[in-house]
mmCIF file of N, CA and C in Angstrom:
data_model
loop_
_atom_site.group_PDB
_atom_site.id
_atom_site.type_symbol
_atom_site.label_atom_id
_atom_site.label_comp_id
_atom_site.label_asym_id
_atom_site.label_seq_id
_atom_site.Cartn_x
_atom_site.Cartn_y
_atom_site.Cartn_z
ATOM 1 N N MET A 186 10.607 141.256 80.618
ATOM 2 C CA MET A 186 10.392 142.282 79.617
ATOM 3 C C MET A 186 9.662 141.677 78.430
ATOM 4 N N LYS A 187 8.532 142.259 78.073
ATOM 5 C CA LYS A 187 7.765 141.774 76.927
ATOM 6 C C LYS A 187 8.272 142.416 75.656
ATOM 7 N N TYR A 188 8.345 141.625 74.602
ATOM 8 C CA TYR A 188 8.631 142.181 73.284
ATOM 9 C C TYR A 188 7.984 141.314 72.226
ATOM 10 N N ALA A 189 7.899 141.863 71.012
ATOM 11 C CA ALA A 189 7.272 141.143 69.905
ATOM 12 C C ALA A 189 7.938 141.563 68.601
ATOM 13 N N VAL A 190 7.864 140.683 67.614
ATOM 14 C CA VAL A 190 8.302 141.009 66.262
ATOM 15 C C VAL A 190 7.036 141.231 65.445
ATOM 16 N N VAL A 191 6.888 142.456 64.918
ATOM 17 C CA VAL A 191 5.670 142.876 64.236
ATOM 18 C C VAL A 191 5.994 143.198 62.790
ATOM 19 N N LYS A 192 5.074 142.823 61.892
ATOM 20 C CA LYS A 192 5.223 143.171 60.483
ATOM 21 C C LYS A 192 4.366 144.403 60.210
ATOM 22 N N ILE A 193 5.043 145.524 59.860
ATOM 23 C CA ILE A 193 4.361 146.789 59.583
ATOM 24 C C ILE A 193 4.797 147.268 58.209
ATOM 25 N N SER A 194 3.854 147.432 57.304
ATOM 26 C CA SER A 194 4.131 147.918 55.943
ATOM 27 C C SER A 194 5.181 147.078 55.235
ATOM 28 N N GLY A 195 5.141 145.766 55.429
ATOM 29 C CA GLY A 195 6.059 144.879 54.725
ATOM 30 C C GLY A 195 7.429 144.747 55.358
ATOM 31 N N LYS A 196 7.673 145.400 56.488
ATOM 32 C CA LYS A 196 8.960 145.315 57.177
ATOM 33 C C LYS A 196 8.736 144.793 58.588
ATOM 34 N N GLN A 197 9.751 144.135 59.146
ATOM 35 C CA GLN A 197 9.630 143.544 60.471
ATOM 36 C C GLN A 197 10.373 144.396 61.496
ATOM 37 N N TYR A 198 9.726 144.617 62.649
ATOM 38 C CA TYR A 198 10.301 145.439 63.704
ATOM 39 C C TYR A 198 10.204 144.701 65.031
ATOM 40 N N LEU A 199 11.259 144.797 65.856
ATOM 41 C CA LEU A 199 11.253 144.274 67.213
ATOM 42 C C LEU A 199 10.782 145.408 68.120
ATOM 43 N N VAL A 200 9.643 145.223 68.796
ATOM 44 C CA VAL A 200 9.049 146.305 69.580
ATOM 45 C C VAL A 200 8.821 145.883 71.025
ATOM 46 N N THR A 201 8.864 146.873 71.928
ATOM 47 C CA THR A 201 8.523 146.686 73.331
ATOM 48 C C THR A 201 7.502 147.757 73.710
ATOM 49 N N SER A 202 6.842 147.600 74.842
ATOM 50 C CA SER A 202 5.855 148.595 75.282
ATOM 51 C C SER A 202 6.548 149.910 75.612
ATOM 52 N N GLY A 203 5.945 151.021 75.173
ATOM 53 C CA GLY A 203 6.496 152.339 75.445
ATOM 54 C C GLY A 203 7.545 152.805 74.451
ATOM 55 N N GLN A 204 7.895 151.965 73.500
ATOM 56 C CA GLN A 204 8.935 152.301 72.527
ATOM 57 C C GLN A 204 8.394 153.220 71.435
ATOM 58 N N SER A 205 9.228 154.161 70.980
ATOM 59 C CA SER A 205 8.889 154.992 69.826
ATOM 60 C C SER A 205 9.538 154.386 68.598
ATOM 61 N N LEU A 206 8.841 154.486 67.466
ATOM 62 C CA LEU A 206 9.270 153.792 66.262
ATOM 63 C C LEU A 206 8.904 154.633 65.050
ATOM 64 N N ILE A 207 9.807 154.746 64.076
ATOM 65 C CA ILE A 207 9.519 155.469 62.834
ATOM 66 C C ILE A 207 9.395 154.446 61.716
ATOM 67 N N VAL A 208 8.227 154.432 61.057
ATOM 68 C CA VAL A 208 7.942 153.470 59.987
ATOM 69 C C VAL A 208 7.472 154.228 58.746
ATOM 70 N N ASP A 209 7.329 153.505 57.631
ATOM 71 C CA ASP A 209 6.767 154.114 56.431
ATOM 72 C C ASP A 209 5.336 154.559 56.714
ATOM 73 N N ARG A 210 4.836 155.483 55.920
ATOM 74 C CA ARG A 210 3.551 156.144 56.163
ATOM 75 C C ARG A 210 2.418 155.155 56.392
ATOM 76 N N ILE A 211 1.691 155.397 57.472
ATOM 77 C CA ILE A 211 0.468 154.662 57.794
ATOM 78 C C ILE A 211 -0.651 155.694 57.785
ATOM 79 N N PRO A 212 -1.751 155.442 57.081
ATOM 80 C CA PRO A 212 -2.829 156.432 57.051
ATOM 81 C C PRO A 212 -3.418 156.658 58.441
ATOM 82 N N GLY A 213 -3.684 157.907 58.760
ATOM 83 C CA GLY A 213 -4.272 158.256 60.042
ATOM 84 C C GLY A 213 -3.790 159.609 60.504
ATOM 85 N N LYS A 214 -4.463 160.142 61.517
ATOM 86 C CA LYS A 214 -4.103 161.441 62.071
ATOM 87 C C LYS A 214 -3.341 161.243 63.377
ATOM 88 N N GLU A 215 -2.755 162.335 63.865
ATOM 89 C CA GLU A 215 -2.044 162.268 65.133
ATOM 90 C C GLU A 215 -3.003 161.881 66.261
ATOM 91 N N LYS A 216 -2.509 161.120 67.201
ATOM 92 C CA LYS A 216 -3.232 160.610 68.368
ATOM 93 C C LYS A 216 -4.271 159.551 68.009
ATOM 94 N N ASP A 217 -4.271 159.061 66.767
ATOM 95 C CA ASP A 217 -5.132 157.935 66.404
ATOM 96 C C ASP A 217 -4.519 156.645 66.943
ATOM 97 N N LYS A 218 -5.375 155.701 67.305
ATOM 98 C CA LYS A 218 -4.926 154.385 67.755
ATOM 99 C C LYS A 218 -4.871 153.449 66.554
ATOM 100 N N VAL A 219 -3.816 152.645 66.481
ATOM 101 C CA VAL A 219 -3.643 151.687 65.395
ATOM 102 C C VAL A 219 -3.324 150.341 66.028
ATOM 103 N N SER A 220 -3.839 149.264 65.432
ATOM 104 C CA SER A 220 -3.498 147.934 65.937
ATOM 105 C C SER A 220 -2.925 147.099 64.801
ATOM 106 N N PHE A 221 -1.920 146.309 65.133
ATOM 107 C CA PHE A 221 -1.245 145.452 64.164
ATOM 108 C C PHE A 221 -1.493 144.000 64.548
ATOM 109 N N LYS A 222 -1.990 143.227 63.582
ATOM 110 C CA LYS A 222 -2.337 141.837 63.850
ATOM 111 C C LYS A 222 -1.339 140.856 63.268
ATOM 112 N N GLU A 223 -0.378 141.349 62.474
ATOM 113 C CA GLU A 223 0.629 140.472 61.882
ATOM 114 C C GLU A 223 1.819 140.357 62.838
ATOM 115 N N ILE A 224 1.674 139.489 63.843
ATOM 116 C CA ILE A 224 2.702 139.273 64.852
ATOM 117 C C ILE A 224 3.414 137.965 64.519
ATOM 118 N N LEU A 225 4.737 138.033 64.394
ATOM 119 C CA LEU A 225 5.518 136.852 64.036
ATOM 120 C C LEU A 225 6.042 136.120 65.267
ATOM 121 N N LEU A 226 6.355 136.877 66.330
ATOM 122 C CA LEU A 226 6.919 136.283 67.531
ATOM 123 C C LEU A 226 6.524 137.138 68.728
ATOM 124 N N ALA A 227 6.273 136.499 69.857
ATOM 125 C CA ALA A 227 5.955 137.231 71.085
ATOM 126 C C ALA A 227 6.695 136.588 72.251
ATOM 127 N N PHE A 228 7.234 137.427 73.140
ATOM 128 C CA PHE A 228 7.943 136.957 74.328
ATOM 129 C C PHE A 228 7.376 137.706 75.523
ATOM 130 N N ASP A 229 6.922 136.961 76.548
ATOM 131 C CA ASP A 229 6.294 137.612 77.702
ATOM 132 C C ASP A 229 7.142 137.533 78.971
ATOM 133 N N GLY A 230 8.398 137.166 78.861
ATOM 134 C CA GLY A 230 9.266 137.075 80.029
ATOM 135 C C GLY A 230 9.565 135.641 80.408
ATOM 136 N N ASP A 231 8.617 134.729 80.171
ATOM 137 C CA ASP A 231 8.816 133.324 80.511
ATOM 138 C C ASP A 231 8.918 132.438 79.283
ATOM 139 N N LYS A 232 7.993 132.619 78.354
ATOM 140 C CA LYS A 232 7.984 131.737 77.189
ATOM 141 C C LYS A 232 7.915 132.525 75.893
ATOM 142 N N VAL A 233 8.430 131.897 74.855
ATOM 143 C CA VAL A 233 8.439 132.486 73.522
ATOM 144 C C VAL A 233 7.360 131.807 72.703
ATOM 145 N N GLU A 234 6.499 132.604 72.073
ATOM 146 C CA GLU A 234 5.488 132.065 71.165
ATOM 147 C C GLU A 234 5.910 132.422 69.751
ATOM 148 N N LEU A 235 6.041 131.420 68.918
ATOM 149 C CA LEU A 235 6.497 131.620 67.551
ATOM 150 C C LEU A 235 5.373 131.258 66.601
ATOM 151 N N GLY A 236 5.024 132.163 65.704
ATOM 152 C CA GLY A 236 3.951 131.916 64.750
ATOM 153 C C GLY A 236 4.444 131.133 63.552
ATOM 154 N N LYS A 237 3.532 130.463 62.888
ATOM 155 C CA LYS A 237 3.874 129.676 61.702
ATOM 156 C C LYS A 237 2.947 130.027 60.565
ATOM 157 N N PRO A 238 3.042 131.126 59.887
ATOM 158 C CA PRO A 238 4.011 132.216 60.051
ATOM 159 C C PRO A 238 3.547 133.302 61.021
ATOM 160 N N LEU A 239 2.229 133.386 61.327
ATOM 161 C CA LEU A 239 1.727 134.446 62.207
ATOM 162 C C LEU A 239 1.077 133.855 63.450
ATOM 163 N N LEU A 240 1.076 134.624 64.536
ATOM 164 C CA LEU A 240 0.380 134.219 65.755
ATOM 165 C C LEU A 240 -1.095 134.577 65.639
ATOM 166 N N LYS A 241 -1.954 133.667 66.052
ATOM 167 C CA LYS A 241 -3.390 133.927 65.998
ATOM 168 C C LYS A 241 -3.826 134.603 67.292
ATOM 169 N N GLY A 242 -4.623 135.658 67.158
ATOM 170 C CA GLY A 242 -5.170 136.344 68.322
ATOM 171 C C GLY A 242 -4.242 137.349 68.978
ATOM 172 N N ALA A 243 -3.018 137.454 68.529
ATOM 173 C CA ALA A 243 -2.083 138.413 69.124
ATOM 174 C C ALA A 243 -2.240 139.772 68.443
ATOM 175 N N VAL A 244 -2.198 140.832 69.250
ATOM 176 C CA VAL A 244 -2.372 142.190 68.728
ATOM 177 C C VAL A 244 -1.377 143.120 69.421
ATOM 178 N N VAL A 245 -0.773 144.009 68.642
ATOM 179 C CA VAL A 245 0.065 145.076 69.192
ATOM 180 C C VAL A 245 -0.653 146.389 68.912
ATOM 181 N N GLN A 246 -0.880 147.179 69.966
ATOM 182 C CA GLN A 246 -1.572 148.454 69.811
ATOM 183 C C GLN A 246 -0.564 149.591 69.889
ATOM 184 N N ALA A 247 -0.756 150.583 68.997
ATOM 185 C CA ALA A 247 0.151 151.730 68.949
ATOM 186 C C ALA A 247 -0.651 153.007 68.760
ATOM 187 N N GLU A 248 0.005 154.122 69.008
ATOM 188 C CA GLU A 248 -0.603 155.439 68.827
ATOM 189 C C GLU A 248 0.266 156.232 67.861
ATOM 190 N N ILE A 249 -0.372 156.920 66.907
ATOM 191 C CA ILE A 249 0.368 157.748 65.958
ATOM 192 C C ILE A 249 0.769 159.037 66.665
ATOM 193 N N VAL A 250 2.075 159.289 66.727
ATOM 194 C CA VAL A 250 2.592 160.484 67.385
ATOM 195 C C VAL A 250 2.705 161.630 66.390
ATOM 196 N N ALA A 251 3.224 161.336 65.174
ATOM 197 C CA ALA A 251 3.409 162.396 64.176
ATOM 198 C C ALA A 251 3.484 161.800 62.782
ATOM 199 N N GLN A 252 3.063 162.589 61.801
ATOM 200 C CA GLN A 252 3.229 162.252 60.386
ATOM 201 C C GLN A 252 4.329 163.179 59.863
ATOM 202 N N THR A 253 5.454 162.624 59.437
ATOM 203 C CA THR A 253 6.595 163.440 59.029
ATOM 204 C C THR A 253 7.127 162.989 57.682
ATOM 205 N N LYS A 254 8.226 163.612 57.277
ATOM 206 C CA LYS A 254 8.939 163.222 56.066
ATOM 207 C C LYS A 254 10.364 162.855 56.438
ATOM 208 N N GLY A 255 10.961 161.957 55.662
ATOM 209 C CA GLY A 255 12.344 161.572 55.881
ATOM 210 C C GLY A 255 13.291 162.591 55.276
ATOM 211 N N GLU A 256 14.574 162.261 55.286
ATOM 212 C CA GLU A 256 15.568 163.151 54.698
ATOM 213 C C GLU A 256 15.445 163.164 53.189
ATOM 214 N N LYS A 257 15.888 164.260 52.582
ATOM 215 C CA LYS A 257 15.805 164.405 51.132
ATOM 216 C C LYS A 257 16.888 163.564 50.460
ATOM 217 N N ILE A 258 16.481 162.860 49.412
ATOM 218 C CA ILE A 258 17.397 162.078 48.588
ATOM 219 C C ILE A 258 17.437 162.740 47.222
ATOM 220 N N ARG A 259 18.631 162.986 46.716
ATOM 221 C CA ARG A 259 18.776 163.618 45.408
ATOM 222 C C ARG A 259 19.040 162.541 44.370
ATOM 223 N N VAL A 260 18.265 162.576 43.286
ATOM 224 C CA VAL A 260 18.378 161.607 42.201
ATOM 225 C C VAL A 260 18.782 162.368 40.952
ATOM 226 N N SER A 261 19.825 161.892 40.262
ATOM 227 C CA SER A 261 20.273 162.611 39.068
ATOM 228 C C SER A 261 20.245 161.702 37.854
ATOM 229 N N LYS A 262 19.854 162.276 36.722
ATOM 230 C CA LYS A 262 19.887 161.600 35.427
ATOM 231 C C LYS A 262 20.982 162.268 34.613
ATOM 232 N N PHE A 263 21.689 161.493 33.810
ATOM 233 C CA PHE A 263 22.790 162.046 33.034
ATOM 234 C C PHE A 263 22.947 161.252 31.751
ATOM 235 N N LYS A 264 23.058 161.952 30.641
ATOM 236 C CA LYS A 264 23.370 161.313 29.360
ATOM 237 C C LYS A 264 24.634 161.961 28.817
ATOM 238 N N SER A 265 25.607 161.145 28.520
ATOM 239 C CA SER A 265 26.886 161.686 28.074
ATOM 240 C C SER A 265 26.791 162.251 26.657
ATOM 241 N N LYS A 266 27.634 163.201 26.386
ATOM 242 C CA LYS A 266 27.820 163.812 25.060
ATOM 243 C C LYS A 266 26.606 164.579 24.553
ATOM 244 N N SER A 267 25.616 164.831 25.379
ATOM 245 C CA SER A 267 24.452 165.573 24.894
ATOM 246 C C SER A 267 24.044 166.709 25.843
ATOM 247 N N ARG A 268 24.839 166.959 26.872
ATOM 248 C CA ARG A 268 24.574 168.010 27.861
ATOM 249 C C ARG A 268 23.218 167.843 28.554
ATOM 250 N N TYR A 269 22.789 166.615 28.730
ATOM 251 C CA TYR A 269 21.502 166.341 29.382
ATOM 252 C C TYR A 269 21.764 165.983 30.843
ATOM 253 N N ARG A 270 21.288 166.818 31.754
ATOM 254 C CA ARG A 270 21.424 166.563 33.186
ATOM 255 C C ARG A 270 20.126 166.983 33.880
ATOM 256 N N ARG A 271 19.627 166.138 34.767
ATOM 257 C CA ARG A 271 18.443 166.462 35.562
ATOM 258 C C ARG A 271 18.698 166.002 36.995
ATOM 259 N N VAL A 272 18.318 166.834 37.943
ATOM 260 C CA VAL A 272 18.437 166.468 39.349
ATOM 261 C C VAL A 272 17.068 166.680 39.990
ATOM 262 N N THR A 273 16.542 165.640 40.601
ATOM 263 C CA THR A 273 15.270 165.739 41.313
ATOM 264 C C THR A 273 15.477 165.261 42.742
ATOM 265 N N GLY A 274 14.556 165.602 43.613
ATOM 266 C CA GLY A 274 14.648 165.194 45.004
ATOM 267 C C GLY A 274 13.434 164.373 45.406
ATOM 268 N N HIS A 275 13.588 163.612 46.492
ATOM 269 C CA HIS A 275 12.486 162.803 47.007
ATOM 270 C C HIS A 275 12.584 162.775 48.527
ATOM 271 N N ARG A 276 11.438 162.950 49.189
ATOM 272 C CA ARG A 276 11.363 162.793 50.637
ATOM 273 C C ARG A 276 10.288 161.763 50.947
ATOM 274 N N GLN A 277 10.695 160.647 51.545
ATOM 275 C CA GLN A 277 9.782 159.564 51.884
ATOM 276 C C GLN A 277 8.880 159.988 53.041
ATOM 277 N N LEU A 278 7.599 159.683 52.939
ATOM 278 C CA LEU A 278 6.648 159.987 54.006
ATOM 279 C C LEU A 278 6.807 158.962 55.128
ATOM 280 N N LYS A 279 6.870 159.425 56.369
ATOM 281 C CA LYS A 279 7.102 158.568 57.527
ATOM 282 C C LYS A 279 6.030 158.803 58.587
ATOM 283 N N THR A 280 5.850 157.823 59.454
ATOM 284 C CA THR A 280 4.938 157.930 60.590
ATOM 285 C C THR A 280 5.702 157.558 61.851
ATOM 286 N N LYS A 281 5.593 158.389 62.882
ATOM 287 C CA LYS A 281 6.213 158.079 64.164
ATOM 288 C C LYS A 281 5.151 157.459 65.060
ATOM 289 N N LEU A 282 5.432 156.264 65.563
ATOM 290 C CA LEU A 282 4.491 155.521 66.400
ATOM 291 C C LEU A 282 5.030 155.392 67.819
ATOM 292 N N LYS A 283 4.114 155.251 68.770
ATOM 293 C CA LYS A 283 4.479 154.875 70.134
ATOM 294 C C LYS A 283 3.714 153.602 70.457
ATOM 295 N N ILE A 284 4.432 152.550 70.809
ATOM 296 C CA ILE A 284 3.810 151.263 71.124
ATOM 297 C C ILE A 284 3.152 151.377 72.500
ATOM 298 N N VAL A 285 1.848 151.101 72.550
ATOM 299 C CA VAL A 285 1.082 151.247 73.785
ATOM 300 C C VAL A 285 0.988 149.920 74.535
ATOM 301 N N LYS A 286 0.651 148.850 73.807
ATOM 302 C CA LYS A 286 0.380 147.574 74.479
ATOM 303 C C LYS A 286 0.737 146.419 73.560
ATOM 304 N N ILE A 287 1.322 145.385 74.159
ATOM 305 C CA ILE A 287 1.611 144.159 73.401
ATOM 306 C C ILE A 287 0.670 143.074 73.886
#
């Protein structure tokens, strides 16, 4: 079983071929192909290749499945003794990827 550790948007993910993955927003439209060159580790079934810090020439290819939003987070501000209260919401933009090839 092949797998790799990939750095996407500043975070590290353990990925295999055919896996679906939700990451922070990556620019692009649905069905666009994306390639990631920041590979930290790769395993092909027999040997492990470890980068110092990155592997040279290694590429993970993925396809954008959907551009979505995460769950809503409510943020509140409060100041005591002055009746000041504010509640705002935030939804993080997310991208759903499907790993095509390692």
